[in-house]
Short mmCIF file of C-alpha atoms in Angstrom, two decimals:
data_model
loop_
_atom_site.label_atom_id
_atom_site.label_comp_id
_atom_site.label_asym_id
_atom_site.label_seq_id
_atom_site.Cartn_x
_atom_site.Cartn_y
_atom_site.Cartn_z
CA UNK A 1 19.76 20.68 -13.01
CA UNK A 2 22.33 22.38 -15.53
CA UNK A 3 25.34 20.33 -16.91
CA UNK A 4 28.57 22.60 -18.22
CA UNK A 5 28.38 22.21 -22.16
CA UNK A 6 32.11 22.35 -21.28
CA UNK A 7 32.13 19.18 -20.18
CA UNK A 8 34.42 16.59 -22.54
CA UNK A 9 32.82 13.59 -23.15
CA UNK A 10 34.50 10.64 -24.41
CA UNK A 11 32.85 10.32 -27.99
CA UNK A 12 35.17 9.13 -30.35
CA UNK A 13 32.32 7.86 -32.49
CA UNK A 14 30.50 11.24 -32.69
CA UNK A 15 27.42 10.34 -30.97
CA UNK A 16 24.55 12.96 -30.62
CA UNK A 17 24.96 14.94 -26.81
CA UNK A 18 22.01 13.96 -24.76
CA UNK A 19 22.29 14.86 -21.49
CA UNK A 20 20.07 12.46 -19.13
CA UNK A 21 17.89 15.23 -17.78
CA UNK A 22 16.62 15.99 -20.81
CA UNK A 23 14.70 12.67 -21.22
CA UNK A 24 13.92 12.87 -17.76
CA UNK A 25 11.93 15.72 -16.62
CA UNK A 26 10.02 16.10 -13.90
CA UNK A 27 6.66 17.98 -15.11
CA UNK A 28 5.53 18.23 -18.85
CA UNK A 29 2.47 17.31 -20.72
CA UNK A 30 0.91 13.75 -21.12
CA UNK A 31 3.23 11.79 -23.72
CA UNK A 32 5.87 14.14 -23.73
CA UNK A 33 8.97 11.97 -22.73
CA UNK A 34 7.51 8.92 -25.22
CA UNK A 35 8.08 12.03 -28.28
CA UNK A 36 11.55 13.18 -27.15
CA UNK A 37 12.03 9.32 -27.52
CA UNK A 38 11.07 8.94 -30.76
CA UNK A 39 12.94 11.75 -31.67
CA UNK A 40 16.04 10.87 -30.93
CA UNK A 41 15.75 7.33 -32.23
CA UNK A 42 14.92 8.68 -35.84
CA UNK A 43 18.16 11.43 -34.69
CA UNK A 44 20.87 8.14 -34.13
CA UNK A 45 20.83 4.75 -32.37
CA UNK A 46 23.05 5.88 -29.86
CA UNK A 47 23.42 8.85 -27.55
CA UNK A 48 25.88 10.01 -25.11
CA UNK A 49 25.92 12.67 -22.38
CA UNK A 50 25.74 12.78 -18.67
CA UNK A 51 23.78 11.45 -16.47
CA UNK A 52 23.53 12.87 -12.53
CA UNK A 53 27.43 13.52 -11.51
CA UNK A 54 29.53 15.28 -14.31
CA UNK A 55 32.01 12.41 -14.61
CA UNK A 56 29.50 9.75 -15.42
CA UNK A 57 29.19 9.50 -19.07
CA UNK A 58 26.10 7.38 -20.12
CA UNK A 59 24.75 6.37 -23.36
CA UNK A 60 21.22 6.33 -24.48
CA UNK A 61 20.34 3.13 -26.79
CA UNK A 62 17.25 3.82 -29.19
CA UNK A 63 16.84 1.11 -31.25
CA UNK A 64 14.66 -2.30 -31.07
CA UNK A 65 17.64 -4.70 -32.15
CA UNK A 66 19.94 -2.95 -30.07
CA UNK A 67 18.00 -2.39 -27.16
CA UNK A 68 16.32 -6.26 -27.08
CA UNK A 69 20.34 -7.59 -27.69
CA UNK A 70 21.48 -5.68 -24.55
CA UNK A 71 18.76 -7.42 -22.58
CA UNK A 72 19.14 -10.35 -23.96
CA UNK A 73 22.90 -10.53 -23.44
CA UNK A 74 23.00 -10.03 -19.35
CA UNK A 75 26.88 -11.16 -18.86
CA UNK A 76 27.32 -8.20 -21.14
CA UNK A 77 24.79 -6.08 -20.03
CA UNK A 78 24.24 -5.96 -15.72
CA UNK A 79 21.38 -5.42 -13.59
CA UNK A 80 23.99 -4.59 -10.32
CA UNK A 81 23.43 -0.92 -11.64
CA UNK A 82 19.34 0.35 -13.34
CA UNK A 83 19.16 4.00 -12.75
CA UNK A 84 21.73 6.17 -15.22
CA UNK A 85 22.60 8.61 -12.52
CA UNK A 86 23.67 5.84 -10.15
CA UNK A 87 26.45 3.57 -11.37
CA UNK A 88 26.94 2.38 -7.87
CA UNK A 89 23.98 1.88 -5.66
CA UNK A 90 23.84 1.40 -2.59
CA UNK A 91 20.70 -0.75 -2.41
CA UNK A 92 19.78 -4.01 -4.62
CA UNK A 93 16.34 -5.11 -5.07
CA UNK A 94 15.57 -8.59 -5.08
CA UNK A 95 15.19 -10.19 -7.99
CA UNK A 96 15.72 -7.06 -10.30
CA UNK A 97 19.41 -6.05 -9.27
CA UNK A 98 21.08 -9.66 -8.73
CA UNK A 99 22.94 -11.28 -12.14
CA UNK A 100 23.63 -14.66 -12.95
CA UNK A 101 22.76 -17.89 -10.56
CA UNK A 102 21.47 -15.78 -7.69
CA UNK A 103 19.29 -13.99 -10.11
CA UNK A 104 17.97 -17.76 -11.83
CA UNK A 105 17.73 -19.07 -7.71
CA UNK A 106 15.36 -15.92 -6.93
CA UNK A 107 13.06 -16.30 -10.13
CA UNK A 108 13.02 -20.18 -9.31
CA UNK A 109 11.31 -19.77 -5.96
CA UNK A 110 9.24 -16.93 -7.37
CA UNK A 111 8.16 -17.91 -10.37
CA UNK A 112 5.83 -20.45 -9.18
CA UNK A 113 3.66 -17.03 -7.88
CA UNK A 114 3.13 -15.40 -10.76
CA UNK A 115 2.93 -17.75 -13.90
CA UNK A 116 -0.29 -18.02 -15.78
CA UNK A 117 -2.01 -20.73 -13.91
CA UNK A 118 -1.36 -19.22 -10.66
CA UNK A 119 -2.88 -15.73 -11.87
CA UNK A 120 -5.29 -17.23 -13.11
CA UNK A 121 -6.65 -18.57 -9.76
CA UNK A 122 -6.41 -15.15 -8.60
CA UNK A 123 -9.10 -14.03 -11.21
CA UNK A 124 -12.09 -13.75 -9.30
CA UNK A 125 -10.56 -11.75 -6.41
CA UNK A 126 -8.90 -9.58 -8.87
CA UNK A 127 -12.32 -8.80 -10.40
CA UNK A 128 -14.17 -8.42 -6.77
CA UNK A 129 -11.43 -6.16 -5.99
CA UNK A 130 -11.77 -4.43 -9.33
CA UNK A 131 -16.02 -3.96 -8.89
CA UNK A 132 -15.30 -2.44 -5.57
CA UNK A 133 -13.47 0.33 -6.71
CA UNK A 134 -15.77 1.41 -9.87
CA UNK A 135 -18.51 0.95 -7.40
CA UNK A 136 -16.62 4.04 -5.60
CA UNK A 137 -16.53 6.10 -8.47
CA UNK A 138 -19.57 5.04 -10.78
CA UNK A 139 -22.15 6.75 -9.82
CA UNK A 140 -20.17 9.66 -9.50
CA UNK A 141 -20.16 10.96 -12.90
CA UNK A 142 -16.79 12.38 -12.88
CA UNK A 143 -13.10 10.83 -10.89
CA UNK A 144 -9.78 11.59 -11.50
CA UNK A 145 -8.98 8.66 -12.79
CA UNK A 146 -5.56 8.61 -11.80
CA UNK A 147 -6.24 8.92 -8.08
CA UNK A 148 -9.62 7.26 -7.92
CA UNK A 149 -8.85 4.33 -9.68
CA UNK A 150 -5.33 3.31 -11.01
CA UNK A 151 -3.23 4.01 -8.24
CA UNK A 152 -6.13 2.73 -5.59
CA UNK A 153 -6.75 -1.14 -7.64
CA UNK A 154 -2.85 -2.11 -7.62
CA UNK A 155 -2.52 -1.64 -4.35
CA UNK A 156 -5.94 -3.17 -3.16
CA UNK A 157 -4.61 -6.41 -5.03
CA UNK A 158 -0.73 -5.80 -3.72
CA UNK A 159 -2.98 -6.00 -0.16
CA UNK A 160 -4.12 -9.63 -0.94
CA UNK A 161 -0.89 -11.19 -2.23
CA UNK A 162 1.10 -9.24 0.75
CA UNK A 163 -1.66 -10.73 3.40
CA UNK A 164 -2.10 -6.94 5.14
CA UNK A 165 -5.73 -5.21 5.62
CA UNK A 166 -7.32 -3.83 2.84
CA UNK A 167 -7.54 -0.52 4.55
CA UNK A 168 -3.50 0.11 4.57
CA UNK A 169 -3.88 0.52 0.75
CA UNK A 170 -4.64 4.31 1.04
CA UNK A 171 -1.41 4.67 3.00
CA UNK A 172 0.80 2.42 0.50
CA UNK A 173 -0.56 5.02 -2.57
CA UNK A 174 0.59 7.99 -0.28
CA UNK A 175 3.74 6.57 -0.26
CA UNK A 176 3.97 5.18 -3.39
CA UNK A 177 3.34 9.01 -4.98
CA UNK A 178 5.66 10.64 -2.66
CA UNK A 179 8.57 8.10 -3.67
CA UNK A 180 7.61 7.92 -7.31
CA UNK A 181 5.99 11.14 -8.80
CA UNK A 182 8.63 13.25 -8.49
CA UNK A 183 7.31 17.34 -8.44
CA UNK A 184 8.86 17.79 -4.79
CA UNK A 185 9.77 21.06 -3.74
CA UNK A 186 11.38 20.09 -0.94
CA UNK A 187 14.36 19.07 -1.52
CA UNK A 188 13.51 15.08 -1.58
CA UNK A 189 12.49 15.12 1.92
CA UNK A 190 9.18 13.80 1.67
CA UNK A 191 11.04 11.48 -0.78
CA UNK A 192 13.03 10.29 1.70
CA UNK A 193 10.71 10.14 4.86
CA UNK A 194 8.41 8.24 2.89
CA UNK A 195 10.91 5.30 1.88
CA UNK A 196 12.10 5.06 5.26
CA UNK A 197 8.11 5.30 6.15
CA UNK A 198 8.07 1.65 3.78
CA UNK A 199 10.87 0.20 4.78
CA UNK A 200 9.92 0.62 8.35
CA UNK A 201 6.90 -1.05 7.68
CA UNK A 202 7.84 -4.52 5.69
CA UNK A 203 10.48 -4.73 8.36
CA UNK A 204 7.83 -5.54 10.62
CA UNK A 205 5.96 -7.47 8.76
CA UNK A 206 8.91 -9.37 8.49
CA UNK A 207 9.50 -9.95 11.84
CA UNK A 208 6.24 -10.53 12.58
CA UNK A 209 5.73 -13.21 9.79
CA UNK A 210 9.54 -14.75 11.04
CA UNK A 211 7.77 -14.78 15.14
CA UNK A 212 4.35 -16.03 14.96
CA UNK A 213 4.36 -18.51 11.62
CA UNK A 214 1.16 -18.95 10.71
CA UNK A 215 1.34 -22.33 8.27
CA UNK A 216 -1.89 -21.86 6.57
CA UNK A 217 -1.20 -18.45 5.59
CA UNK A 218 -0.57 -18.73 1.55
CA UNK A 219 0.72 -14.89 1.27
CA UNK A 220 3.90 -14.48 -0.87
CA UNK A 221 5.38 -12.75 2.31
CA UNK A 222 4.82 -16.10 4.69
CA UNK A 223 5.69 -18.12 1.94
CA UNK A 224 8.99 -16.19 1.11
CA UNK A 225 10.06 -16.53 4.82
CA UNK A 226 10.76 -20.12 4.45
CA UNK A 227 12.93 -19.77 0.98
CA UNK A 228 16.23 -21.48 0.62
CA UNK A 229 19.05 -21.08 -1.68
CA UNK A 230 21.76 -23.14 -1.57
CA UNK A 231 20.64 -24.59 1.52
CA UNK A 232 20.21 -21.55 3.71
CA UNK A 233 17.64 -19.41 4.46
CA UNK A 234 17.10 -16.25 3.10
CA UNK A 235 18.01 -13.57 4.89
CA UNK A 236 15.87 -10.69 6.32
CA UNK A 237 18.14 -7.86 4.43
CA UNK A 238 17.04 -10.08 1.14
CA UNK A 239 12.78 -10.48 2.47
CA UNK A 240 13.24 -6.54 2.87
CA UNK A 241 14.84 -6.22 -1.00
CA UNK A 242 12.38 -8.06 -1.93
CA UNK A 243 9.23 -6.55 -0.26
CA UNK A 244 10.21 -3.23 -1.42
CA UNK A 245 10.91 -4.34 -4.73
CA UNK A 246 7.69 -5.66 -4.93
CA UNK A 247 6.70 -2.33 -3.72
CA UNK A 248 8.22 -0.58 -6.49
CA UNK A 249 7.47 -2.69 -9.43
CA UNK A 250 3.81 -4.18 -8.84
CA UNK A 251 2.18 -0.78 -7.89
CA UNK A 252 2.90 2.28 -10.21
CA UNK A 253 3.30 0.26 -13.44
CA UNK A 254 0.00 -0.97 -13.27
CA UNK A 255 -1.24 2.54 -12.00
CA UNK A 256 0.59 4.12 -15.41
CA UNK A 257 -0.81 1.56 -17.61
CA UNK A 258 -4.33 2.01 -16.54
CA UNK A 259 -3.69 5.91 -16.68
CA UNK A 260 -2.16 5.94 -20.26
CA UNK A 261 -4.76 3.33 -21.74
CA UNK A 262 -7.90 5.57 -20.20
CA UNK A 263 -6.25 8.54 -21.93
CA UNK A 264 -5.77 7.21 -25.19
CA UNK A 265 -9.48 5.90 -25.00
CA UNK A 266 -10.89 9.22 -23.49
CA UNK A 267 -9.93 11.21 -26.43
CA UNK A 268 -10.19 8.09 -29.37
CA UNK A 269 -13.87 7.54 -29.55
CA UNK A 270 -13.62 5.27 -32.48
CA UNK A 271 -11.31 2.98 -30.30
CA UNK A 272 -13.54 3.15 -27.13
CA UNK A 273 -16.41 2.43 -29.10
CA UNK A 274 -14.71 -0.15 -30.74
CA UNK A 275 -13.55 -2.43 -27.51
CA UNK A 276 -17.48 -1.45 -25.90
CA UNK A 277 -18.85 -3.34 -28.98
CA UNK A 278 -16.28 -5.76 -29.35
CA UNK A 279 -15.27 -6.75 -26.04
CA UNK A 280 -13.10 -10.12 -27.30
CA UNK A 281 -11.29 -7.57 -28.86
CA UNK A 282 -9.55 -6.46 -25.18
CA UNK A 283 -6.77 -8.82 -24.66
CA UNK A 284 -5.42 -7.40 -28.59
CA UNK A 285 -5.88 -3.89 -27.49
CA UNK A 286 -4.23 -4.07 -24.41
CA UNK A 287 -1.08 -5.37 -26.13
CA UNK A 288 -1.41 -2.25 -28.14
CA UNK A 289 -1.62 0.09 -25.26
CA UNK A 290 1.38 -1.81 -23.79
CA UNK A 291 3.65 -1.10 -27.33
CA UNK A 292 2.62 2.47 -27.75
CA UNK A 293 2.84 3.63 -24.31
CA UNK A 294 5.98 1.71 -22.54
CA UNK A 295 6.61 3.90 -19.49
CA UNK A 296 9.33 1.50 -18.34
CA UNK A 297 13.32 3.06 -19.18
CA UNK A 298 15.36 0.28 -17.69
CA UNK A 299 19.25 0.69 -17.52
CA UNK A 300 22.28 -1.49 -17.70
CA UNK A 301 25.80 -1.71 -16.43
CA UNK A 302 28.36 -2.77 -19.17
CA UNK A 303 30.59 -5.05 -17.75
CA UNK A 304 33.55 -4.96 -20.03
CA UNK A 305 34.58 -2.72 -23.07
CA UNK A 306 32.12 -3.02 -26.55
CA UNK A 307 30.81 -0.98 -29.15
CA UNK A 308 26.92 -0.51 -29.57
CA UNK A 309 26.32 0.67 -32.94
CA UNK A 310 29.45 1.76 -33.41
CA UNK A 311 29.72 3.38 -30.73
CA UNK A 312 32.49 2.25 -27.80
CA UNK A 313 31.22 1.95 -24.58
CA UNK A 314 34.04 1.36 -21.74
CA UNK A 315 33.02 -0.79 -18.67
CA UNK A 316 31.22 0.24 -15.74
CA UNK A 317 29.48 2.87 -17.72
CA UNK A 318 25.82 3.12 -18.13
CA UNK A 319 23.36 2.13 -21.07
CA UNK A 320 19.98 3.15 -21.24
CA UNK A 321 17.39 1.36 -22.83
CA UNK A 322 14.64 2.77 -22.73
CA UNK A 323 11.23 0.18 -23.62
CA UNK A 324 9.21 2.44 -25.24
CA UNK A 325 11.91 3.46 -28.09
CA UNK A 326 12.11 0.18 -28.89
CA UNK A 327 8.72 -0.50 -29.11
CA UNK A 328 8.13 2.11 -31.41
CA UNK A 329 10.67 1.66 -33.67
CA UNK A 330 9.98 1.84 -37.14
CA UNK A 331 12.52 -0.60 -38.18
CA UNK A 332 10.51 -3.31 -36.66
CA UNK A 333 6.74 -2.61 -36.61
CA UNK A 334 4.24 -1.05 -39.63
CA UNK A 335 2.77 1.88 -38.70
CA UNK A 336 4.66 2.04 -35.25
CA UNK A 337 3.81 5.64 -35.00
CA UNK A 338 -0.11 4.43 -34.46
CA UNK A 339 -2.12 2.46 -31.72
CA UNK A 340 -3.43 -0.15 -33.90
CA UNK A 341 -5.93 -1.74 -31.45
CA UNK A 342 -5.98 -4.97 -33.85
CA UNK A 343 -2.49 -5.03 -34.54
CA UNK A 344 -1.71 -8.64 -35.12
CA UNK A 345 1.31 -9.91 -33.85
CA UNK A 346 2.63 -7.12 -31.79
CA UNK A 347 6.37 -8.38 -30.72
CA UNK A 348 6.41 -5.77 -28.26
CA UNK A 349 8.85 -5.76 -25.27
CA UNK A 350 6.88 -4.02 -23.17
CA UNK A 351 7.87 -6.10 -20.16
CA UNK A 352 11.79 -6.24 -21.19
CA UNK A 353 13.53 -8.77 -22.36
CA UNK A 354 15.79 -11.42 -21.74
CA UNK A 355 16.04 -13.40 -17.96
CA UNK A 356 14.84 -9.96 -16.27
CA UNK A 357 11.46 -9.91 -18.28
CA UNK A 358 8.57 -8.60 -15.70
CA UNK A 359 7.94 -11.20 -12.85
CA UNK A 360 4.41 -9.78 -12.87
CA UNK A 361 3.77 -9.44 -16.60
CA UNK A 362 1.09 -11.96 -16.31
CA UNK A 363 -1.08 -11.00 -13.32
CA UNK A 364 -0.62 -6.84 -14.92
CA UNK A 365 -2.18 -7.96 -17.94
CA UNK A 366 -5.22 -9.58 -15.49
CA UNK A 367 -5.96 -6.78 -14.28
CA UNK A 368 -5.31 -4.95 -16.98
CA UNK A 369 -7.60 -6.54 -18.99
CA UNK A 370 -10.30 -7.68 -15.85
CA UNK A 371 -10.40 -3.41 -15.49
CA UNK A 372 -10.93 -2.69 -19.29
CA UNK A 373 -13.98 -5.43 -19.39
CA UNK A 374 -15.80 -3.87 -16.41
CA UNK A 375 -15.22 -0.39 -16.76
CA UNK A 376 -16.38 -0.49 -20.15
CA UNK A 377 -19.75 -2.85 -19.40
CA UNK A 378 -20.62 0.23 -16.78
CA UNK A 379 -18.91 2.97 -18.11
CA UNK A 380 -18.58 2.49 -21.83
CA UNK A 381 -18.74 6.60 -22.38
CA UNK A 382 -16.22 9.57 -20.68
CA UNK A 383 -14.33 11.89 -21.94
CA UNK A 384 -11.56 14.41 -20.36
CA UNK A 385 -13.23 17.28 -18.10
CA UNK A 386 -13.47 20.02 -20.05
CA UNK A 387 -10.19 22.38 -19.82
CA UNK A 388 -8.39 20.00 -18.36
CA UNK A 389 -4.23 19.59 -18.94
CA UNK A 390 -3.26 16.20 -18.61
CA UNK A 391 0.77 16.20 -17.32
CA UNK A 392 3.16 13.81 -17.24
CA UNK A 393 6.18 13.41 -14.72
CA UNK A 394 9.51 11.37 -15.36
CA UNK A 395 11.68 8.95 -12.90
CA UNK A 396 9.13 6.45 -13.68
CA UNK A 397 7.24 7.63 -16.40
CA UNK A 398 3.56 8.23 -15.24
CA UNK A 399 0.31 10.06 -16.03
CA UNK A 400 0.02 12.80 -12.65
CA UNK A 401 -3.82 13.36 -13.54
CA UNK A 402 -6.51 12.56 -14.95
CA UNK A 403 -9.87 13.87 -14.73
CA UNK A 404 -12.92 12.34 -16.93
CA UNK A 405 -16.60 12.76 -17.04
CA UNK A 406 -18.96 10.86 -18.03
CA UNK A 407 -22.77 11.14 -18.17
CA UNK A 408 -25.16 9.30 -14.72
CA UNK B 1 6.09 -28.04 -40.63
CA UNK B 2 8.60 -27.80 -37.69
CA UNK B 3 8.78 -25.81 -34.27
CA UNK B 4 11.84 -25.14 -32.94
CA UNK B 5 11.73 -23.48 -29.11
CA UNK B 6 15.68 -21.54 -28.39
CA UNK B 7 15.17 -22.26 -24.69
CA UNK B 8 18.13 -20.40 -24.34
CA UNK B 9 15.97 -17.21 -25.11
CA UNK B 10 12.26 -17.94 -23.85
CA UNK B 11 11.93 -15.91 -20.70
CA UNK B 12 8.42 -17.15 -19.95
CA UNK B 13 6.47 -14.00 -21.74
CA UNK B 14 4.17 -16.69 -22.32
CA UNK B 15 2.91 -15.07 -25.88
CA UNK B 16 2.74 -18.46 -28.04
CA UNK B 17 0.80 -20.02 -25.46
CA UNK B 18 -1.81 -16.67 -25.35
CA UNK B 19 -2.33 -16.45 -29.15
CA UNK B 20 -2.13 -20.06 -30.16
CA UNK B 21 -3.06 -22.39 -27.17
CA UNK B 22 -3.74 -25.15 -29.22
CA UNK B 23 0.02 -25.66 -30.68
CA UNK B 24 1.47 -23.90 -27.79
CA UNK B 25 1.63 -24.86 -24.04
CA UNK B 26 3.96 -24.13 -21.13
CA UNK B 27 5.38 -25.61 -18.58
CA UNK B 28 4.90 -25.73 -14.33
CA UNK B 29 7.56 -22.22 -14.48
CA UNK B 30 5.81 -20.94 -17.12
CA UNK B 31 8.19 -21.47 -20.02
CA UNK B 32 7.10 -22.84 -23.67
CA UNK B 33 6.72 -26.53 -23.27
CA UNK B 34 8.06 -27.30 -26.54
CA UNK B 35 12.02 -27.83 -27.91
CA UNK B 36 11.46 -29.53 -30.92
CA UNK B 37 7.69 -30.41 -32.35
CA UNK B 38 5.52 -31.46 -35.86
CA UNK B 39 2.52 -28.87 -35.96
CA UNK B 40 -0.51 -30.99 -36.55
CA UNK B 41 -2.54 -30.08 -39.83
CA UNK B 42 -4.93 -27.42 -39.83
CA UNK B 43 -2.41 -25.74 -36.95
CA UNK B 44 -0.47 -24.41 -39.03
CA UNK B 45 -1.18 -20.34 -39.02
CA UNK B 46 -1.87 -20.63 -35.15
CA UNK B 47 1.99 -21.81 -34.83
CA UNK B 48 3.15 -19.26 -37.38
CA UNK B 49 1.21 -16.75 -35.10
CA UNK B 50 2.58 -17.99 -31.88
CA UNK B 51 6.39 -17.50 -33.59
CA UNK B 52 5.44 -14.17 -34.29
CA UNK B 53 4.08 -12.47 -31.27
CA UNK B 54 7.20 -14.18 -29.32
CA UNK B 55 9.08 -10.84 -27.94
CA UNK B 56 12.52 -12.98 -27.73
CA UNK B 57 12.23 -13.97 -30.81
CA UNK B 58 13.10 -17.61 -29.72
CA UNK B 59 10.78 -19.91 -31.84
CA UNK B 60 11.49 -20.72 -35.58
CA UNK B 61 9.28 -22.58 -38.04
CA UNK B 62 10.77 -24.85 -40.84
CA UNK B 63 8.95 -26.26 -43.62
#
């Protein structure tokens, strides 16, 4: 896409022009967007330019203070609106888009899913579901690690706490890449076939759950069908917000973590042999891996007229925050520029900030961690393939490939 | 030495309760269990740590 440099923004403050398609690209090498990031946080702490239509002006936040603030403050700062590009969606996932007591009412009945104990109790299937996969691959010698394993585990688990058949989880990565990995050439139509595809499919399982209850099913999907707020049950519309928000936030981010961590340790032998002979050392590391490689670039809607460093934004416009600028901002953190893989304490924000922080920040880091310990027992040494070019794409920040050898 | 827990800020990262279990528990949401507490001696640097790895910021220590 090409914006007209004629464009006038509104920018009395004389922010830097960053136009939103040039920290969002579709194709570029491994870690490229995290740079550009960095870059322009050491350039100013806030940006302006376009973002998607010429008359939406946007503004690009850089800075930890800032950035944690915005979440922090969500009368200010609204979740009705998280892509820059689109101001006013037609669509609102459940609980990430809703503000204020709905919001609170959604995390209530949620919450109960996903804290520590209750992830905890999930640990041994997470692991069983974890050996199955490397069991795939191990004796292989060589995966993309990408395909093979990070995209495949997520959705193996997302079978489990969904209740379906293990062997849809091939079809929920299909359309999990064609909706989030960007690279079409086709105008968005597999895009778009492919979310219709999904939400073809939780609408049934909706209606199915909603027709034959099944009371000693404990899946989040029967459970969820019996949810009330303020006295009334939740409505299928919401279940299908839900399930596809779900969707969107429990597979890929797991998927890019896993993708960004085995890079890093593929080509840092000192840290790979490091968490082989140190294993306690994991749950540290993985924090690390979290700070250094945020993939995550949340965005607000301001909801009346402030200044952000200075810098007036009106409402209704669009802030972007992305994580991972925050996270390595050198203002807050020694040596932020480095993956530290003791770094002790790490007040990362990783999974946001504020009463949006990541429903599933506690089960990710399971299997985040449940993946690192067995991989490394079996596998403890790979490398890339030789010649290969590890890319990137943007929307959601991910990792497209990654192939690694190691020796059987 | 003093804990104070800004329950207006914990979001239930659950950090404290990771890095120092022994000062630090949460509650049936998964929210620091604490709004006001002594830190028992010999605790000390595991509360200081738990203050520290808090991404909200939300728990202070006084002397």
């Amino acid at each position: 896409m090409t914006v007209d440099d004629s464009i006038r923004l509104d920018n009395p403050a004389g922010c830097p022009i960053t136009h939103y398609h040039e920290v969002n690209q579709d194709v570029r090498p491994a870690g490229w967007h995290f740079d550009n990031f960095d870059a322009k946080r050491e350039e100013a702490p806030v940006h302006t330019g376009i973002a998607g239509a010429p008359d939406n002006q946007y503004f690009l936040v850089t800075r930890m203070a800032d950035i944690r603030h915005s979440y922090q403050t969500p009368e200010t700062f609204s979740n009705s609106a998280v892509v820059p590009a689109d101001p006013n969606p037609m669509y609102r996932w459940i609980p990430e888009m809703l503000d204020g007591r709905l919001h609170t009412a959604w995390r209530h009945l949620l919450g109960p899913f996903f804290t520590p104990g209750a992830v905890a109790a999930m640990e041994p299937m997470v692991r069983r579901r974890f050996t199955e996969v490397l069991d795939s691959v191990a004796d292989r010698g060589e995966c993309d690690f990408v395909h093979d394993v990070a995209l495949l585990y997520p959705n193996v688990i997302f079978m489990d706490l969904f209740g379906l058949p293990r062997d849809h989880a091939e079809q929920f990565q299909a359309w999990e890449v064609d909706i989030l990995h960007g690279g079409h050439t086709d105008g968005g139509q597999r895009r778009m076939d492919a979310m219709i595809a999904v939400m073809g499919y939780f609408s049934g399982l909706i209606k199915e759950r909603r027709d034959d209850p099944d009371p000693s099913r404990t899946d989040i999907v029967s459970k969820s069908i019996d949810f009330e707020i303020d006295g009334e049950h939740v409505s299928d519309q919401d279940l299908l917000d839900f399930c596809l928000l779900m969707f969107m936030a429990g597979l890929d981010t797991v998927a890019a973590q896993l993708a960004f961590s085995w890079w890093h340790l593929a080509t840092h032998d000192d840290d790979r042999r490091r968490i082989v002979s140190e294993p306690s050392l994991i749950p540290t590391a993985i924090e690390e891996f979290l700070r250094y490689y945020s993939f995550v670039t949340p965005s607000r809607k301001v909801m009346h007229d402030i200044e952000i460093a200075g810098c007036p934004v009106k409402a209704g416009q669009m802030v972007y925050l992305p994580l991972v600028s925050a996270n390595r901002d050198p203002r807050e953190f020694d040596r932020a520029d480095e993956v530290v893989i003791d770094r002790e304490p790490n007040r990362h924000i990783a999974f946001g900030a504020g009463p949006h922080r990541c429903l599933g920040s506690h089960l990710a880091r399971q299997e985040l961690r449940i993946a690192m310990e067995e991989w490394h027992q079996r596998i403890p040494d790979y490398r890339l393939a030789p010649g290969a070019e590890i890319m990137e794409h943007g929307g959601q920040v991910g990792i497209s490939n990654l192939p690694i050898v190691w020796d059987v | 030495m003093r804990i104070v827990v800004d329950h207006a800020l914990c979001s239930g990262h659950g950090r404290c309760a990771s890095v120092a279990p022994s000062v630090y528990q949460l509650d049936e949401q998964g929210f620091c269990a604490i709004v006001e507490a002594d830190v028992a001696p010999g605790d000390e640097a595991a509360a200081i740590s738990g203050a520290n790895n808090c991404p909200e910021r939300a728990i202070s220590i006084t002397e």
